[in-house]
Short mmCIF file of C-alpha atoms in Angstrom, two decimals:
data_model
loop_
_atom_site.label_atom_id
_atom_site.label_comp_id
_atom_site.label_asym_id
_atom_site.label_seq_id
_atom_site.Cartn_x
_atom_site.Cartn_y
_atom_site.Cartn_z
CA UNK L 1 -161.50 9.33 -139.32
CA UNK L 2 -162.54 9.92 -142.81
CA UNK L 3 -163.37 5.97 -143.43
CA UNK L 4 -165.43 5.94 -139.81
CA UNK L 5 -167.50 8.85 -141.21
CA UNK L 6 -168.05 6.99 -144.25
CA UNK L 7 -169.17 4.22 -142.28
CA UNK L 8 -171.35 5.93 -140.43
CA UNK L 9 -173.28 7.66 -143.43
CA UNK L 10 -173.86 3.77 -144.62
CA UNK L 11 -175.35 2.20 -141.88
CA UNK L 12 -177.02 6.06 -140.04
CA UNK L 13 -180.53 3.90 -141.07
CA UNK L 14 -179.83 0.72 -139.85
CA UNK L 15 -180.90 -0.36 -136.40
CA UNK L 16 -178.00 -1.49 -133.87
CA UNK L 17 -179.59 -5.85 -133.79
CA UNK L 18 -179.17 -5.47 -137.63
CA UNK L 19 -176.00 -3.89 -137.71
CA UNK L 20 -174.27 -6.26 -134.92
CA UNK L 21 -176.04 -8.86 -137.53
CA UNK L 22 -174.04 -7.68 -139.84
CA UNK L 23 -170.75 -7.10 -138.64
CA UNK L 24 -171.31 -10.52 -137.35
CA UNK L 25 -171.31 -11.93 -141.20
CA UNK L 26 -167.87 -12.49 -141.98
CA UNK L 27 -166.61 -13.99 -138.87
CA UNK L 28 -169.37 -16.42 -138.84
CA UNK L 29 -168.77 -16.94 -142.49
CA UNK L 30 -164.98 -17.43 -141.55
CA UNK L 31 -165.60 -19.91 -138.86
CA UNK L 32 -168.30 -22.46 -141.01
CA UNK L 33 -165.37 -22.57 -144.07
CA UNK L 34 -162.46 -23.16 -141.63
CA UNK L 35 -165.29 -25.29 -139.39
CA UNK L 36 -163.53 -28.50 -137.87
CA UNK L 37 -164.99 -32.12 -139.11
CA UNK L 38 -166.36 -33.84 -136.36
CA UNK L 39 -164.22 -35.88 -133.72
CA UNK L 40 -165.52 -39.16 -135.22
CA UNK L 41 -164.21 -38.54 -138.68
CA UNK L 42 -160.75 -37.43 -137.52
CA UNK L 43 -157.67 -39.47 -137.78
CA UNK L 44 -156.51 -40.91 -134.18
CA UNK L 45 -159.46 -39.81 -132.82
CA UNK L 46 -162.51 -42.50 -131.49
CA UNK L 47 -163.17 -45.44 -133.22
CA UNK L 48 -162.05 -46.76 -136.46
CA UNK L 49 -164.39 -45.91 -139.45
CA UNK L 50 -165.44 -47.78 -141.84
CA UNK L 51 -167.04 -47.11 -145.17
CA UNK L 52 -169.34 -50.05 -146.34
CA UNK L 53 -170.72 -50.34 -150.11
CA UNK L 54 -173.03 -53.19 -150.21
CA UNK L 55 -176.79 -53.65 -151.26
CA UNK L 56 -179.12 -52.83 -149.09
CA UNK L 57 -182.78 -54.47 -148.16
CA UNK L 58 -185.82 -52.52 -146.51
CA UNK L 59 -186.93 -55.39 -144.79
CA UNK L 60 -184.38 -58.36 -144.05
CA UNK L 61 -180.77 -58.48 -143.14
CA UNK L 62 -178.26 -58.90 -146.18
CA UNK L 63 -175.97 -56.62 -147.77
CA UNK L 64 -175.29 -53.55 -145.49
CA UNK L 65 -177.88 -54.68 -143.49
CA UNK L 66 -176.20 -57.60 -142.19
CA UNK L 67 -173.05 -55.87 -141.70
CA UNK L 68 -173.14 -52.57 -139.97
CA UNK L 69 -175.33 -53.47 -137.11
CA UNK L 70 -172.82 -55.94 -135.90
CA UNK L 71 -169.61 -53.81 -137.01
CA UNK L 72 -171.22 -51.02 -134.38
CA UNK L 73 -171.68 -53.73 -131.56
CA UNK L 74 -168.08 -54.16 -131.90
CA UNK L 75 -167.44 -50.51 -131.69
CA UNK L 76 -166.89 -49.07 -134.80
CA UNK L 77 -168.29 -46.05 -137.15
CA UNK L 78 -169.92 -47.39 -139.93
CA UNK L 79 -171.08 -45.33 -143.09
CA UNK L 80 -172.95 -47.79 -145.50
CA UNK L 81 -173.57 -46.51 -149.24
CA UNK L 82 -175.83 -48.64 -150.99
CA UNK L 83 -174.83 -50.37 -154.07
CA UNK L 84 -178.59 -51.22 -154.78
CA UNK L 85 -181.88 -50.46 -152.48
CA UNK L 86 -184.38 -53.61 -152.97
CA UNK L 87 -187.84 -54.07 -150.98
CA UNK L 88 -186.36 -57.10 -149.81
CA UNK L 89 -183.74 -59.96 -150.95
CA UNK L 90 -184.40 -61.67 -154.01
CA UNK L 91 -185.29 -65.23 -152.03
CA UNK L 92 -188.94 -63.55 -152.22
CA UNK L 93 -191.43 -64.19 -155.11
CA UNK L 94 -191.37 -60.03 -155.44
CA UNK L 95 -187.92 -57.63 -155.58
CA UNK L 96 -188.56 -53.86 -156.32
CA UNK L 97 -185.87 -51.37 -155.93
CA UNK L 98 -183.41 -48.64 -157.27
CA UNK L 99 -179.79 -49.61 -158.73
CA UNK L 100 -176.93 -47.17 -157.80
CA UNK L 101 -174.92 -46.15 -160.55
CA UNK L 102 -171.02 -45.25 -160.52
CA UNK L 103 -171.66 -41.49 -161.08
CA UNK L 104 -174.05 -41.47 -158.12
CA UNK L 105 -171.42 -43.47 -156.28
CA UNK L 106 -168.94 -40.42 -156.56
CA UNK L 107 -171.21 -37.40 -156.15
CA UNK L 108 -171.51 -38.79 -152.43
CA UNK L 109 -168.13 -39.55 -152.30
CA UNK L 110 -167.00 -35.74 -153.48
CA UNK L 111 -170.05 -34.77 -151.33
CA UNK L 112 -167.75 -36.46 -148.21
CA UNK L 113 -164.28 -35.23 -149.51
CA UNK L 114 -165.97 -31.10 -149.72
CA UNK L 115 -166.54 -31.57 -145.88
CA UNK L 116 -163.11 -33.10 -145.10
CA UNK L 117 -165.37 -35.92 -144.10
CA UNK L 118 -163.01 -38.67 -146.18
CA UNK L 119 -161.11 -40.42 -143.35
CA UNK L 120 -161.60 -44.29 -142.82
CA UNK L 121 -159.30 -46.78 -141.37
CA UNK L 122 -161.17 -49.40 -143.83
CA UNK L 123 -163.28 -49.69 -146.74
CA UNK L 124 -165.00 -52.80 -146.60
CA UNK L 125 -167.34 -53.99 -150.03
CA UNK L 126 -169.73 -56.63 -150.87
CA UNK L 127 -172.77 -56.99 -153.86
CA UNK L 128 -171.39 -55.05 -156.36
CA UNK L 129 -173.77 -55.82 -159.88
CA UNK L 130 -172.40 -53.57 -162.70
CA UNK L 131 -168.66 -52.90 -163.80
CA UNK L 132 -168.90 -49.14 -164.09
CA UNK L 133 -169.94 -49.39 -160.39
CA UNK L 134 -167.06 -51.55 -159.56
CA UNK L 135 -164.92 -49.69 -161.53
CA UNK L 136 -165.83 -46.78 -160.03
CA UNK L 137 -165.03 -48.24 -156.22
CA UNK L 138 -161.38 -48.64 -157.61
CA UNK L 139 -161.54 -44.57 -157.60
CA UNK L 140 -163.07 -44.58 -154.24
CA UNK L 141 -160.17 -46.54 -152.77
CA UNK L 142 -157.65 -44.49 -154.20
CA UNK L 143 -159.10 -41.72 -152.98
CA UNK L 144 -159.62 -42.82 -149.63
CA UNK L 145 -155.93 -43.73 -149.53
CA UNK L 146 -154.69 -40.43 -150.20
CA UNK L 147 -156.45 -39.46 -147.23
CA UNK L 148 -154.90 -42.62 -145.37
CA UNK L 149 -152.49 -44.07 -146.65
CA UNK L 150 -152.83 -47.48 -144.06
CA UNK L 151 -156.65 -48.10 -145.45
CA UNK L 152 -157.78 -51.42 -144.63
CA UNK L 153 -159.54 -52.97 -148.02
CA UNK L 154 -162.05 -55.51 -146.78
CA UNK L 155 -163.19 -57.24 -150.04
CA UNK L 156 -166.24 -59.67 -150.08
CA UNK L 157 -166.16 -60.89 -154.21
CA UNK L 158 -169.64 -61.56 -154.15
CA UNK L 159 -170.27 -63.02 -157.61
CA UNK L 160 -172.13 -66.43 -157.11
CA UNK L 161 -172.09 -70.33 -155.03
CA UNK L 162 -172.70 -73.39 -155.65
CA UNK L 163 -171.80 -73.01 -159.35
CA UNK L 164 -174.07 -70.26 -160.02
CA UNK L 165 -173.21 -66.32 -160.71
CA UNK L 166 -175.40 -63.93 -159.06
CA UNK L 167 -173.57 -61.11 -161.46
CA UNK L 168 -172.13 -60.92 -164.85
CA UNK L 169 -169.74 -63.02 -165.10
CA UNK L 170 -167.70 -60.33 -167.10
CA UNK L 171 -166.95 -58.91 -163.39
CA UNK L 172 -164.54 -62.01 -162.68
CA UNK L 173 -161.80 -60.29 -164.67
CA UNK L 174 -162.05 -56.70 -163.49
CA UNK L 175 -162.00 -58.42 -159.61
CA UNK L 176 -159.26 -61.11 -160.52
CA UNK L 177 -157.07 -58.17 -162.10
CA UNK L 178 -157.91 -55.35 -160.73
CA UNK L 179 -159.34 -55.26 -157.21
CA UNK L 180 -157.75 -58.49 -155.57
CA UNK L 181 -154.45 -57.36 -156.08
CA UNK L 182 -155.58 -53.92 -153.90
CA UNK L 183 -157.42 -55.96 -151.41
CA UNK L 184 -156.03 -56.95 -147.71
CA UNK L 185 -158.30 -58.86 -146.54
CA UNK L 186 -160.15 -61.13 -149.07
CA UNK L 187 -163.39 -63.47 -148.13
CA UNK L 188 -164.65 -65.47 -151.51
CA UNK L 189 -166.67 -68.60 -150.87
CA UNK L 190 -165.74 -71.86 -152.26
CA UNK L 191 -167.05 -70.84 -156.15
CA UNK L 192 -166.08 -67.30 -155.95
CA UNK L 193 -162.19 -68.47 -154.93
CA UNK L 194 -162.67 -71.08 -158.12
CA UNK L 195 -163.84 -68.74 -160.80
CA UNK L 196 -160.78 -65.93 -159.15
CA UNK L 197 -158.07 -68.56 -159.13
CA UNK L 198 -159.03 -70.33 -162.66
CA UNK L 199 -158.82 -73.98 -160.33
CA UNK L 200 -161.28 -76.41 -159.04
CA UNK L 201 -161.15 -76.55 -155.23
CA UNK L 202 -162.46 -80.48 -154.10
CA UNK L 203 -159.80 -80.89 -151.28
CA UNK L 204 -157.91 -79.05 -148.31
CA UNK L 205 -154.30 -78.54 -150.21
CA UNK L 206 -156.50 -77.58 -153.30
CA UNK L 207 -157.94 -74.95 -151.09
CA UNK L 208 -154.63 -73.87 -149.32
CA UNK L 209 -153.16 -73.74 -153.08
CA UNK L 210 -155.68 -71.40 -154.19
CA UNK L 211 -154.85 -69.08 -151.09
CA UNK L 212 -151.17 -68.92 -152.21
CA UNK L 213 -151.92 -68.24 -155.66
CA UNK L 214 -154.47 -65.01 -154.56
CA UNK L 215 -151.59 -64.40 -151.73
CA UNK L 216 -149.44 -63.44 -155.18
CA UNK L 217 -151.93 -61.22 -156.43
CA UNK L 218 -151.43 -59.09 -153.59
CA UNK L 219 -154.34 -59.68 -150.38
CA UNK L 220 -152.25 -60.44 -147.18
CA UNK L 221 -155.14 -62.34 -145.59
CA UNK L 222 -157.26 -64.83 -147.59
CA UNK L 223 -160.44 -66.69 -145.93
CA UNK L 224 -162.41 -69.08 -148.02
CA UNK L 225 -165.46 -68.69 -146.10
CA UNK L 226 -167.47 -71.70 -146.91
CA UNK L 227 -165.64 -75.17 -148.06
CA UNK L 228 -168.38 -77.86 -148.68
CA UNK L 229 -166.09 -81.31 -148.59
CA UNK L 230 -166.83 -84.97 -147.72
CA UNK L 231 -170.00 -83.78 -146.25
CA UNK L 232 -167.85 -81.31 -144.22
CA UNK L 233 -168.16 -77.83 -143.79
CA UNK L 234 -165.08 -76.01 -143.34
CA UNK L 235 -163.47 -72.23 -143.08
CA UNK L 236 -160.10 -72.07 -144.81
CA UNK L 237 -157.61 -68.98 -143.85
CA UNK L 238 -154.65 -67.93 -144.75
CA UNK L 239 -152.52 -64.90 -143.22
CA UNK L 240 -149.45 -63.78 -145.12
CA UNK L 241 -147.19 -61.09 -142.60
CA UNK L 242 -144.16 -61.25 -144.83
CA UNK L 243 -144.13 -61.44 -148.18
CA UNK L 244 -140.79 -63.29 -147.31
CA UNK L 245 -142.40 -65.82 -144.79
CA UNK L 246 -144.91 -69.02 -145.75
CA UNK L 247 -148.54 -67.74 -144.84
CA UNK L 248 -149.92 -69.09 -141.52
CA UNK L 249 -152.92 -71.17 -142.65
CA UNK L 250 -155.64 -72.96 -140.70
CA UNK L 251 -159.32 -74.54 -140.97
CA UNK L 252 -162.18 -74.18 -138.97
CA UNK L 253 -164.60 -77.15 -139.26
CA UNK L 254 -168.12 -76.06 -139.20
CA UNK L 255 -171.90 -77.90 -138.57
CA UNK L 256 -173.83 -77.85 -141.39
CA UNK L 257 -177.21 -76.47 -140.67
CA UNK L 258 -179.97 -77.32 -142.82
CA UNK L 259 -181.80 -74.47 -142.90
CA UNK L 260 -182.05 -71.62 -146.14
CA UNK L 261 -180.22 -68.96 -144.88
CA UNK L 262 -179.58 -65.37 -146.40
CA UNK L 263 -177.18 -62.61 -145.31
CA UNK L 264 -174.92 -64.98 -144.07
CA UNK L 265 -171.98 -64.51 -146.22
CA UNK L 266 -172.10 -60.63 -145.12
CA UNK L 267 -171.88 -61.26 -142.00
CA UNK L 268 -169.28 -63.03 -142.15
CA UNK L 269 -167.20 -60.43 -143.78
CA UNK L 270 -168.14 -57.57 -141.11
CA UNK L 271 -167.32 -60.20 -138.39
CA UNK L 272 -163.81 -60.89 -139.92
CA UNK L 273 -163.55 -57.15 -140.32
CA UNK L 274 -164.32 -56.70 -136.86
CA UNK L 275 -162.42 -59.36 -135.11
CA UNK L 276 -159.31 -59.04 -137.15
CA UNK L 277 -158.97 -55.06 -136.57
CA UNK L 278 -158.97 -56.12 -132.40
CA UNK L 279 -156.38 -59.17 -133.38
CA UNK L 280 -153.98 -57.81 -136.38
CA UNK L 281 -151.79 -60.38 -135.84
CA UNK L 282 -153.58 -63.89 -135.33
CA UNK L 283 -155.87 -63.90 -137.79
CA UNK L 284 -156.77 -67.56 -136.76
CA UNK L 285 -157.94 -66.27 -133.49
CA UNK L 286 -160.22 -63.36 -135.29
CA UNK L 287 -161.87 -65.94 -137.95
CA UNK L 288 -162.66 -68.36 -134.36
CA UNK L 289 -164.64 -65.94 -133.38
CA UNK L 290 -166.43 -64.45 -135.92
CA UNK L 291 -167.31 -68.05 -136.48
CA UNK L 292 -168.84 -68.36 -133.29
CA UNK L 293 -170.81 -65.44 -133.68
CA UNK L 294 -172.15 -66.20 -136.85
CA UNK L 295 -173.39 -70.18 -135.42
CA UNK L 296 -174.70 -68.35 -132.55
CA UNK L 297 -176.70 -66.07 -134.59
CA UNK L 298 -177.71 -68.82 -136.80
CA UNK L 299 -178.83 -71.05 -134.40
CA UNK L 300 -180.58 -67.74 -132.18
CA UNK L 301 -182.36 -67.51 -135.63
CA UNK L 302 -183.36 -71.66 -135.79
CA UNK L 303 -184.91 -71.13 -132.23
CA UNK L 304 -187.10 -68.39 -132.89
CA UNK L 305 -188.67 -69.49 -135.76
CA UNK L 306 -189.31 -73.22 -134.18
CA UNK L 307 -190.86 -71.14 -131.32
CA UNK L 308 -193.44 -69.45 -132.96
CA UNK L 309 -193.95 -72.65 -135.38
CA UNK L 310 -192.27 -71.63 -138.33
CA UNK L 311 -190.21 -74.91 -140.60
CA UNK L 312 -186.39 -73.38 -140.07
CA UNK L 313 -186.32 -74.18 -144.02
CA UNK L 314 -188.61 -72.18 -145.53
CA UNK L 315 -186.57 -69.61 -148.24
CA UNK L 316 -187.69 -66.10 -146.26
CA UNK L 317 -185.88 -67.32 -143.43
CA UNK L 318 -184.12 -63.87 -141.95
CA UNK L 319 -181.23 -63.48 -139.63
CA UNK L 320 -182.59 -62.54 -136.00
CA UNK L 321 -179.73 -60.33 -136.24
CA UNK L 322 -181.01 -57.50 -133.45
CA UNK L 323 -181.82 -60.27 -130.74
CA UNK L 324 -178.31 -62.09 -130.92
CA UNK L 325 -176.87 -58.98 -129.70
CA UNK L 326 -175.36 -61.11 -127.03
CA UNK L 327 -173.88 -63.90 -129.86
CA UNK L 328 -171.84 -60.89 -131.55
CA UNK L 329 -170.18 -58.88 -129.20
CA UNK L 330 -169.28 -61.95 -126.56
CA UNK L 331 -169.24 -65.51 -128.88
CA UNK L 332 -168.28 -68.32 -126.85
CA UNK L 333 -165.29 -70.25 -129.12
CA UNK L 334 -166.59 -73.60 -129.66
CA UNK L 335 -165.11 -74.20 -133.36
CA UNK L 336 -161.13 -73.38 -132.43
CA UNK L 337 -158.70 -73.49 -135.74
CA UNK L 338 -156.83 -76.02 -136.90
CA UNK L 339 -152.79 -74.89 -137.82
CA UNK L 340 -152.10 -76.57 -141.74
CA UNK L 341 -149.50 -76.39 -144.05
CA UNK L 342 -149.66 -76.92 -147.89
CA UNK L 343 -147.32 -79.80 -147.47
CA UNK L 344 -149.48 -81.70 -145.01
CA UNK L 345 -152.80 -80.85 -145.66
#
């Protein structure tokens, strides 16, 4: 009785819509810190998440540009963090743009963990320029697999092609030692599988070599994205179940377009990403078809550009990525894979 009257002396001047404010407060309060994250970022719940850090391009599709669009067509959640942010890709006479650094990396990645927002079935990484920022991505995929434990490391080791580096080449080390062996899913080209491995690749069982060697290091699945041999484009995969078993390996044999394309390379990834999440186990039959899509898109791309009169070589040639909507979610498999061995390759 004593504490109502006590009450009632406090709030005797305060109208009832501010006092049922008020005693409102706490359970409002209450409810935001014990507040539910949304469906989407729950485990078991909708689609599987991914968290993409690539570059990113105002205009054009490269980087997380080329990959999230598609990775959503195939029904996942995709959260891109930008490694850089450029006006456009660096095929133009003109770049401008901002450079993420690693400490800016992890403020949004705490920013994510304070809203219990950290759940991803895969982490999936591409243009990565500096080694504090790479460095700092090893953090974000331990972190991320403390919150899941089964995270799915996508790794694109974009450092160069055709004998050139498009980073430092002190990053080869730090990916060699360091982020291969945490990897599941690895995608180098032809040059970026040389510089990891230490070995020339000129040949098939050269190429299938190289794929056990970064097998050892720790990635389960290995696809050498781009071959160039005998005037042959090929795919070269390599899917390791067992540690105990020989890895199934295969090739795809691809046309050569000539045409300047850019983006490519990510889209590659996010297709392999996509495909081989909705076909764990044949990782043949997901590479087939992100093949597929990635010809259809290229020739969708070709087409338009003849249409309007454009020369399909000219260097600011850009993925028609939103009008091969079609070529993404429902390729037709025209380039099927080829089964190999080491020993007869």
């Amino acid at each position: 009785m004593r504490m109502l009257c006590q009450s009632a002396l406090l709030v005797k001047n305060i109208s009832p819509s501010r006092w049922i404010a008020l005693s409102a407060a706490p359970a409002r309060k209450h409810r935001e810190r014990t507040m539910a994250p949304p469906l989407a970022a729950m485990p078991d719940i909708g689609s599987p998440r991914v968290l993409s850090i690539q570059s990113h391009t105002v205009q054009g599709y490269v980087g997380n540009k080329a990959a999230v669009f598609p990775l959503q067509l195939l029904g996942y959640e995709v959260d891109p963090i930008n490694s850089v942010q450029f006006s456009n890709h660096t095929g133009y006479p003109t770049v401008r743009g901002q450079v993420v650094n690693g400490d800016e990396l992890w403020d949004l990645i705490e920013g994510l963990e304070a809203n219990d927002l950290l759940y991803y079935t895969h982490l999936l990484t591409g243009y990565i320029g500096s080694l504090t920022f790479l460095e700092m991505v090893l953090q974000v995929l331990q972190k991320l697999r403390t919150v899941n434990p089964n995270l799915i490391y996508v790794c694109d080791p974009v450092m160069g092609d055709e004998g050139k580096f498009y980073v430092n080449p002190e990053l080869v080390p730090v990916f060699r030692d360091k982020v291969v062996p945490v990897a599941t899913m690895l995608t180098p080209n032809q040059f970026e599988a040389e510089c990891l491995t230490g070995r020339r690749i000129r040949t098939e069982a050269e190429a299938l070599e190289a794929c056990e060697i970064l097998h050892a290091l720790g990635p389960s699945q290995i696809v050498i994205t781009s071959l160039d041999l005998d005037k042959k484009l090929l795919l070269i995969g390599s899917d390791k179940l067992n540690k105990d078993e020989p890895a199934r390996q295969f090739r795809i044999t691809m046309p050569k377009i000539e045409a300047y394309f850019t983006g490519t390379g990510d889209l590659m990834t996010a297709l392999l990403l996509g495909w081989s999440y909705k076909y764990p186990n044949d990782l043949s039959k997901a590479a087939e078809l992100a093949v597929s899509s990635l010809q259809g898109v290229l020739r969708k791309t070709i087409k338009d550009y003849k249409d309007v009169g454009l020369a399909p070589n000219m260097k600011q040639l850009e993925l028609r990525l939103v009008q091969s909507k079609e070529e993404i979610t429902s390729p037709k498999v025209s380039y099927p894979a080829e089964r190999l061995t080491l020993q007869n390759s």
